[in-house]
Protein backbone atom coordinates (compact mmCIF):
# COMPACT_ATOMS: atom_id res chain seq x y z
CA UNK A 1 10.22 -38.07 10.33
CA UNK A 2 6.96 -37.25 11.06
CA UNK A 3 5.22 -33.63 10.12
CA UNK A 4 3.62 -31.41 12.43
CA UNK A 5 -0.07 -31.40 12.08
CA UNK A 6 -1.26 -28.28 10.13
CA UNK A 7 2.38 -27.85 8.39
CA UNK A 8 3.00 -27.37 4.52
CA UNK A 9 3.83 -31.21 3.52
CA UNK A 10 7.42 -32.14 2.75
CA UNK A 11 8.78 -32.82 -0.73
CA UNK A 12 6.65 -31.17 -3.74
CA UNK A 13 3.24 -29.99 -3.10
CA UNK A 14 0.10 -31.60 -4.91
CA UNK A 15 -3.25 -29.73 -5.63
CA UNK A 16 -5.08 -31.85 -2.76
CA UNK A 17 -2.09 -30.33 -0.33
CA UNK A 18 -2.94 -26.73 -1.73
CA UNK A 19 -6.51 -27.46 -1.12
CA UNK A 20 -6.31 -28.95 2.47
CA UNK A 21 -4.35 -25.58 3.20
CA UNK A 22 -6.83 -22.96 1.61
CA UNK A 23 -9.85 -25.36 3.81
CA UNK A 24 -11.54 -25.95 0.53
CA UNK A 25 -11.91 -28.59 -1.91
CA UNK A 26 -9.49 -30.02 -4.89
CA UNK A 27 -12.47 -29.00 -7.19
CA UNK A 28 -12.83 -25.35 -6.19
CA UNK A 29 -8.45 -24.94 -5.74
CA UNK A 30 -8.32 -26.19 -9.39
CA UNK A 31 -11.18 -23.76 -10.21
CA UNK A 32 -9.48 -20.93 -8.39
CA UNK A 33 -6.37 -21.53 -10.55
CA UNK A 34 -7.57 -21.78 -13.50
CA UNK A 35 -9.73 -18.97 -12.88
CA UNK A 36 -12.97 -20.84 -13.67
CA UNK A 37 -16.61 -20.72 -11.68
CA UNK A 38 -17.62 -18.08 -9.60
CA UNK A 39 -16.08 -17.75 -6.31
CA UNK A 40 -15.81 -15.56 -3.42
CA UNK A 41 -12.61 -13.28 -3.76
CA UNK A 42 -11.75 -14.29 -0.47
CA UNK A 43 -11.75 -17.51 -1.06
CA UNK A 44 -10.05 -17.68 -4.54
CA UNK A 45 -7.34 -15.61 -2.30
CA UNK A 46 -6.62 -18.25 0.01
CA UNK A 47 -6.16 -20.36 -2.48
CA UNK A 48 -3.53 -18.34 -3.91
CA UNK A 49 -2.27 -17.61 -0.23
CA UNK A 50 -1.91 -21.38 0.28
CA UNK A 51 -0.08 -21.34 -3.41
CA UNK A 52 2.95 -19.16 -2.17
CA UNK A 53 3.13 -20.74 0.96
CA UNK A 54 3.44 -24.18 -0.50
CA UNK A 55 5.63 -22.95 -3.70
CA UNK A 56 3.12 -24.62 -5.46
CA UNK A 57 3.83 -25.35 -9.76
CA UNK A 58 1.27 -26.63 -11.56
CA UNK A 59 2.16 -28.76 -14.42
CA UNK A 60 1.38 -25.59 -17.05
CA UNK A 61 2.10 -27.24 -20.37
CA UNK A 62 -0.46 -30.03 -19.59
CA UNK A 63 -2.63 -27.37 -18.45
CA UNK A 64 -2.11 -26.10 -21.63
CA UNK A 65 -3.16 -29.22 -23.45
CA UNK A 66 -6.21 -29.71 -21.28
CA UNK A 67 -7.89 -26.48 -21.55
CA UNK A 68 -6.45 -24.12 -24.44
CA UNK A 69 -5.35 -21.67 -22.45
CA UNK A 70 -2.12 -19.69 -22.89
CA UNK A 71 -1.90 -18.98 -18.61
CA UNK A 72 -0.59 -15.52 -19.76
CA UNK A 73 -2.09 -12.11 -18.88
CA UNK A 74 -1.17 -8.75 -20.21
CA UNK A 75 -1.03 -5.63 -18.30
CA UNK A 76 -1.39 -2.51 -20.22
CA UNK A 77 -0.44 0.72 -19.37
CA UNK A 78 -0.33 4.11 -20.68
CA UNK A 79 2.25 4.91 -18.28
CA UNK A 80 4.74 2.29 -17.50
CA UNK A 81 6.75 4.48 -15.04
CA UNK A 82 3.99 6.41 -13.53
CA UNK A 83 3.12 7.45 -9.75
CA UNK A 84 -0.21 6.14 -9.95
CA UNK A 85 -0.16 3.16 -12.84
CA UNK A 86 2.70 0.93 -11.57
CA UNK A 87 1.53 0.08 -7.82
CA UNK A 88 -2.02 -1.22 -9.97
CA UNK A 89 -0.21 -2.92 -11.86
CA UNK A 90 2.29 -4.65 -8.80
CA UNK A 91 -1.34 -5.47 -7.11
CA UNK A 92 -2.24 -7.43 -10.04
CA UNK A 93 0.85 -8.88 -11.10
CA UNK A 94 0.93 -10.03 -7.55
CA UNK A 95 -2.08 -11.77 -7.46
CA UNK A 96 -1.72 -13.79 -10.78
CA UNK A 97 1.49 -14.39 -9.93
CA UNK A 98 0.39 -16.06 -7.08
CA UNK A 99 -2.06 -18.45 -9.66
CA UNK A 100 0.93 -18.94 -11.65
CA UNK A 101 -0.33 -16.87 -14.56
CA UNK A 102 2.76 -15.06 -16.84
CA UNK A 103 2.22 -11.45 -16.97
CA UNK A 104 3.22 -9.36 -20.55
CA UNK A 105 3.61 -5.69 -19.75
CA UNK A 106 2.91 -3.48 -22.35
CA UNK A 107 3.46 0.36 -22.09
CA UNK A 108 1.85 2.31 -24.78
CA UNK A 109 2.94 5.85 -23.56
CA UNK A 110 -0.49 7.16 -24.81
CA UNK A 111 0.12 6.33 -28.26
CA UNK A 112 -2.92 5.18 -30.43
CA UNK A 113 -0.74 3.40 -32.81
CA UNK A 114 1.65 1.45 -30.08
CA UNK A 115 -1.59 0.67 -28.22
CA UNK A 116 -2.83 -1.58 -31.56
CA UNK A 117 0.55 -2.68 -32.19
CA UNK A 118 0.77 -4.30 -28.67
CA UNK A 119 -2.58 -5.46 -29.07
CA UNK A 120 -2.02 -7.52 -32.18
CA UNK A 121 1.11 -8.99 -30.26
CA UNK A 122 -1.18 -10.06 -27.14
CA UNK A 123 -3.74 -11.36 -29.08
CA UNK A 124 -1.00 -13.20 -31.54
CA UNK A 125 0.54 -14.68 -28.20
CA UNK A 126 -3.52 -15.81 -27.44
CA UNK A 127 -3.35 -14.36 -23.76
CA UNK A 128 -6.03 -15.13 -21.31
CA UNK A 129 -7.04 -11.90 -20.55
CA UNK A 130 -5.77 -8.16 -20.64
CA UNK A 131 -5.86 -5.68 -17.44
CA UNK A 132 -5.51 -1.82 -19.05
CA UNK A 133 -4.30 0.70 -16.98
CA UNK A 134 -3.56 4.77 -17.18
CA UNK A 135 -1.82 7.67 -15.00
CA UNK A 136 -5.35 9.52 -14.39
CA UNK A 137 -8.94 8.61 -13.13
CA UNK A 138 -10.35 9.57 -16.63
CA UNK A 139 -12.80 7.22 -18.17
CA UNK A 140 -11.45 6.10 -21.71
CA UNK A 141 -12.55 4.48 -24.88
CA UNK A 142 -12.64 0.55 -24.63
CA UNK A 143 -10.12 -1.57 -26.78
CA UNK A 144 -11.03 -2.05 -29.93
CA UNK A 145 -11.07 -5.37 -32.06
CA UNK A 146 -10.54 -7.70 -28.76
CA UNK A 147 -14.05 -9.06 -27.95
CA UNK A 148 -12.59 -12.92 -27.18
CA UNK A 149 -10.52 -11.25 -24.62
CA UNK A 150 -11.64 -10.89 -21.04
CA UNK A 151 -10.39 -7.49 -20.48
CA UNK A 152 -10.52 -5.34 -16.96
CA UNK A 153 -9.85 -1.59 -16.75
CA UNK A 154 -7.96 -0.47 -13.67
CA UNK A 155 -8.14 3.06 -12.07
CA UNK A 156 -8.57 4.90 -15.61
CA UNK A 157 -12.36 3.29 -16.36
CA UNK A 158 -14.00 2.17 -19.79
CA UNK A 159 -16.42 4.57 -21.29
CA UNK A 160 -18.63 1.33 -21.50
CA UNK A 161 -20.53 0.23 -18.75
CA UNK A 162 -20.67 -3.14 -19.71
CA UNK A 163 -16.81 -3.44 -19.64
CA UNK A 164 -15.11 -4.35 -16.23
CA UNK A 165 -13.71 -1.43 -14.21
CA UNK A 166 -12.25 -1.31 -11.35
CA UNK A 167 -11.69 2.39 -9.62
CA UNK A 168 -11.18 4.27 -6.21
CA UNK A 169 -13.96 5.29 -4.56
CA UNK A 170 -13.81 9.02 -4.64
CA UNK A 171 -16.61 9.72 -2.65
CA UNK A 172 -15.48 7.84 -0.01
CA UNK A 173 -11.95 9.39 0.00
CA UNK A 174 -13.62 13.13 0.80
CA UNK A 175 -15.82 11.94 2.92
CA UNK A 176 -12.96 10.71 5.22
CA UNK A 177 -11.23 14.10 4.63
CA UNK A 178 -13.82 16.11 5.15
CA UNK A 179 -15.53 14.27 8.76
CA UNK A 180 -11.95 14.28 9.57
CA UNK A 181 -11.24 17.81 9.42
CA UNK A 182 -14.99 18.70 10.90
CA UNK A 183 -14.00 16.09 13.79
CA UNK A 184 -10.91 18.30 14.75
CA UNK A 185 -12.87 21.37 15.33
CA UNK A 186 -12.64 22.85 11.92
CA UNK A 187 -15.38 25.25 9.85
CA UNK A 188 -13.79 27.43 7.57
CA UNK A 189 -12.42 24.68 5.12
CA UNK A 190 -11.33 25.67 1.89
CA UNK A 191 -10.50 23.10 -1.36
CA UNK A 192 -7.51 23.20 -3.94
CA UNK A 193 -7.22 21.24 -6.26
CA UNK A 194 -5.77 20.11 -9.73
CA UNK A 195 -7.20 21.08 -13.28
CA UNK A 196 -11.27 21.21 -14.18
CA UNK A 197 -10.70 19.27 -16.85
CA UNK A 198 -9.18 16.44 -15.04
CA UNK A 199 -11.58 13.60 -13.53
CA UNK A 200 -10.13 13.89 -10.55
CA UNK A 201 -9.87 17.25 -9.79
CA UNK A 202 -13.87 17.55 -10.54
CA UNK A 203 -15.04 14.49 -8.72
CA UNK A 204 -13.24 15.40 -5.27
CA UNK A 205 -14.01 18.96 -5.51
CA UNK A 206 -17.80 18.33 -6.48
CA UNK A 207 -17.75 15.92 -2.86
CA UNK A 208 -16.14 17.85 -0.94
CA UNK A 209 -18.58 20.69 -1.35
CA UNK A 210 -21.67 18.37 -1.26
CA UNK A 211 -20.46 17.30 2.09
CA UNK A 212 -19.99 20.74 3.50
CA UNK A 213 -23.60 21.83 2.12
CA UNK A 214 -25.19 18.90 3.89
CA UNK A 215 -22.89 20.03 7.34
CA UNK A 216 -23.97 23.76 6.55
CA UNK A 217 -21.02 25.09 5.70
CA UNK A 218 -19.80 26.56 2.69
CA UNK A 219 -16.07 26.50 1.77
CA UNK A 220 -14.10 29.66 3.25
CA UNK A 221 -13.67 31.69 0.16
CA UNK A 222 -16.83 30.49 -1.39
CA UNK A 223 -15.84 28.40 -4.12
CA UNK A 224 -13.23 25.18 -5.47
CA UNK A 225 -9.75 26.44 -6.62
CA UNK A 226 -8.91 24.62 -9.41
CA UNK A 227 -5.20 24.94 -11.02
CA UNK A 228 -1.89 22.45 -11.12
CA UNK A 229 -0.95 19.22 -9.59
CA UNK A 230 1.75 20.73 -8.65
CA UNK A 231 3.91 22.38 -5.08
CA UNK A 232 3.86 25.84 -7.05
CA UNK A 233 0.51 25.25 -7.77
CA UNK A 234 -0.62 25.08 -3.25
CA UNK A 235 1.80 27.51 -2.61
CA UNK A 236 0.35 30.45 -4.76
CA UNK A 237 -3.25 29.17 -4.11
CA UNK A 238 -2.90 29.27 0.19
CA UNK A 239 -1.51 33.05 -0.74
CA UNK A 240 -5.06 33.74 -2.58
CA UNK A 241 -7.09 31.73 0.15
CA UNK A 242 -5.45 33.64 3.13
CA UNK A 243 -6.15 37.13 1.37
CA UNK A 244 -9.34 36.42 0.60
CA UNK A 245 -10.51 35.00 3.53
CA UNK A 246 -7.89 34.99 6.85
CA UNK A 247 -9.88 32.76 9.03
CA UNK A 248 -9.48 29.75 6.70
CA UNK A 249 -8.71 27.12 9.09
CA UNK A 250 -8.24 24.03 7.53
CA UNK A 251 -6.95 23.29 3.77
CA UNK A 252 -8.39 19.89 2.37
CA UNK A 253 -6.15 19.96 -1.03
CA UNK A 254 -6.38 17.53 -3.89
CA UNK A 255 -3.36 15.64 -3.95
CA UNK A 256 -0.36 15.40 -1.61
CA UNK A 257 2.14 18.06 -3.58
CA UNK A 258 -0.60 20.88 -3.63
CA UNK A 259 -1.17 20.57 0.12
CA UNK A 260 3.14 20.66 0.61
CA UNK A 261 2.85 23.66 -1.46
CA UNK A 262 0.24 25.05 1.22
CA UNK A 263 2.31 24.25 4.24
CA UNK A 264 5.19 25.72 2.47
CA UNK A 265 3.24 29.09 2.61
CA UNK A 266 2.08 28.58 6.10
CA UNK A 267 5.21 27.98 7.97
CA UNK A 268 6.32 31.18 5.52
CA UNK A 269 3.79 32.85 7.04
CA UNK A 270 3.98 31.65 10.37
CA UNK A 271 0.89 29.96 10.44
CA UNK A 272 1.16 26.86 13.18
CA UNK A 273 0.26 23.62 11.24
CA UNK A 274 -1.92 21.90 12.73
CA UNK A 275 -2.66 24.33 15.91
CA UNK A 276 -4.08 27.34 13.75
CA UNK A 277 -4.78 25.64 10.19
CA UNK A 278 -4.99 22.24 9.58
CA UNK A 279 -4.04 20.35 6.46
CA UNK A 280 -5.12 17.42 4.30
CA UNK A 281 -3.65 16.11 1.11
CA UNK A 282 -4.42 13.33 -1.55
CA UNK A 283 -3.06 10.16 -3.07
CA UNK A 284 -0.58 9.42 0.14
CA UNK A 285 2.31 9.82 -1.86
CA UNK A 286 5.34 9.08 0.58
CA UNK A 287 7.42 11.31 -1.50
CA UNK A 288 5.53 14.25 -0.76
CA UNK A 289 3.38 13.48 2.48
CA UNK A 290 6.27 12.49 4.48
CA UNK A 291 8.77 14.95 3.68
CA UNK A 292 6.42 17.92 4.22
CA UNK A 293 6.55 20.19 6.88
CA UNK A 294 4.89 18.85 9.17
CA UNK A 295 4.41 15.46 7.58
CA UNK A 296 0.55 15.08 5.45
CA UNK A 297 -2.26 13.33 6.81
CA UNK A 298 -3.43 11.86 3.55
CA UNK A 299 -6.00 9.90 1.46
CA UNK A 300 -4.35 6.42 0.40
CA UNK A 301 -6.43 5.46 -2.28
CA UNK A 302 -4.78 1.79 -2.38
CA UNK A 303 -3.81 1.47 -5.60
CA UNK A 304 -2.08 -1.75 -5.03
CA UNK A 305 -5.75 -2.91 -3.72
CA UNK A 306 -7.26 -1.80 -6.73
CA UNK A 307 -5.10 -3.93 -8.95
CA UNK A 308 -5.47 -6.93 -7.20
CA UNK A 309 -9.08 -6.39 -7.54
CA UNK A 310 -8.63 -6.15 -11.10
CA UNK A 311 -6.81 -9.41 -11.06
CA UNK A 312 -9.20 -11.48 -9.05
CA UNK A 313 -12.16 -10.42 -11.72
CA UNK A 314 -9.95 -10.57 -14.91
CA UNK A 315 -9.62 -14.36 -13.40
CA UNK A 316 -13.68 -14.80 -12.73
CA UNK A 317 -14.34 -13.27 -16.46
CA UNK A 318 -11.52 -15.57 -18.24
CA UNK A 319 -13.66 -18.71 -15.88
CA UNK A 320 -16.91 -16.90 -17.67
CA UNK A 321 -18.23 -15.84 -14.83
CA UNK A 322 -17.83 -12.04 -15.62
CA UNK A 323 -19.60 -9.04 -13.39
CA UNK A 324 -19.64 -6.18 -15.59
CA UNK A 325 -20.08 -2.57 -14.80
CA UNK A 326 -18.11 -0.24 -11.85
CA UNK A 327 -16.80 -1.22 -9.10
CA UNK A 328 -15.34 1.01 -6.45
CA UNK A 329 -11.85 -0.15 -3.84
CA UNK A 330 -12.39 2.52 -0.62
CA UNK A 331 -10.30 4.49 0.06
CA UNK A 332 -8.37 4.88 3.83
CA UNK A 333 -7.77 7.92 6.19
CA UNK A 334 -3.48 8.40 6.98
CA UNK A 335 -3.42 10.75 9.74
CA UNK A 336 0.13 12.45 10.63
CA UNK A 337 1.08 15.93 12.09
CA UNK A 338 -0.99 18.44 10.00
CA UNK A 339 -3.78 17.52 11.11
């Protein structure tokens, strides 16, 4: 029988078939799986696009053999069951998986001595390359004692800024919130948000009110309220915003269960949401932002973006191409019925 043109090819798929598919050449497909050269992450992803859709397997132990790689990967985490840690981690897992690449998931639970202890077993193992991960935005120390090892930090950055991090892009998450809310009419905007000593807490409050300065208008009750990630947290800090100043009318709050905690004390107080106050959360957390009253227009920091990011350079450092230093995943506007 003969195939349609443009179809996947019948029987099992051959590197020239993945390459036809991804419009590039065998060279740069066989580059783009073993994560060699420097590439365009577009078009090492349709290369691992054409992959999937041919259920492509590479002959891995002669791989192996040709270039002394392990084709392992391991992603570590501080927080193996966390909100924020396990859709990076999906994003990346995705997007090796995609090359073919095992992935070795290590949770160290924020323990020192189970962080070197899975350390010793990666390196033993002689991964490729190791993707470290955390529950908070918080820049920490580097791993120690890996230098061979291309290693990426994900959301939680290294304190070195000639590792390879890859983190949302704060600034652009408040700026959304904050045009948004001015957009819909609103000028007495007031900001709560988590602890001062968290990363996050600090970096959205100090945007937000750099944005309002350079719109002329200062928050409603004159300063950040910094307390708890937490419902309790919103609740009792909309109480201290409304007695302090009434006309607040529009809540931009730093993640999604503070600003359910300030809609809980709106509707309380009979406050229409979003006809007389408006509201904005953080994270777009469907847990929270869709079961709030009314449902949260949110940030969605796309986490799940950020670890396939993380992927894709883990894979241009292992081909020694690395790009060291920051780098930033934007963040997107979710707009629903408080605002």
């Amino acid at each position: 029988m003969t195939a349609v043109p443009g179809s996947p090819p019948t029987g099992r798929a051959k590197l020239a078939d993945v390459a036809k598919l991804a419009g590039v050449s065998v060279g740069t497909a066989s580059k783009a799986l073993s994560g060699s050269g420097r590439m365009r992450p577009e078009t090492r992803q349709r290369v691992l696009d054409a992959v999937a859709a041919l259920d492509f397997r590479p002959n891995q132990h002669a791989q192996s053999l040709h270039t002394g790689r392990s084709w392992t990967v391991g992603l570590m985490t501080t927080d193996g069951i966390g909100r924020f840690s396990t859709p990076v981690l999906l994003g990346a897992e995705d997007a090796l998986g995609a090359g073919k690449i095992s992935v070795l998931l290590c949770d160290t639970r924020g323990d020192a001595i189970r962080e070197q202890h899975h350390l010793s077993n990666l390196m033993d193992r002689r991964v490729d390359g190791i993707i470290v991960t955390g529950r908070r935005t918080d820049p920490r120390p580097p791993l120690k004692g890996i230098e061979p090892i291309p290693t990426v930090y994900a959301l939680s950055p290294s304190t070195d800024p000639e590792d390879i991090s890859v983190v949302s892009d704060d600034r652009s998450g408040a700026r959304l919130a904050v045009e948004h809310l001015m957009a819909t009419g609103r000028t007495r905007i007031a900001h709560i948000t988590g602890p001062a000593h968290h990363a996050a807490a600090q970096d959205r409050a100090r945007h937000t009110v750099d944005l309002l300065d350079q719109a002329s208008l200062p928050l409603s009750t004159g300063r950040v309220h910094f307390g708890e990630w937490s419902e309790a947290w919103g609740r009792r800090a909309a109480e201290a915003v409304l007695r302090t100043a009434p006309d607040t009318d529009a809540f931009f709050c730093g993640n999604d269960q503070i600003a359910r905690g300030v809609a809980d004390t709106l509707r309380e107080k009979g406050l229409d949401v979003p006809g007389q106050v408006a509201i904005v959360g953080y994270d777009n957390w469907d847990i929270m932002a869709l079961a709030s009253r009314p449902p949260l227009t949110t940030i969605d920091t796309d986490l799940g973006e950020i670890g396939r990011q993380a992927a894709l350079r883990l894979l241009d450092a292992i081909g020694a191409e690395p790009e060291p230093g920051l780098h930033t995943v934007p963040c997107r506007l979710v707009v629903r019925e408080s605002t």
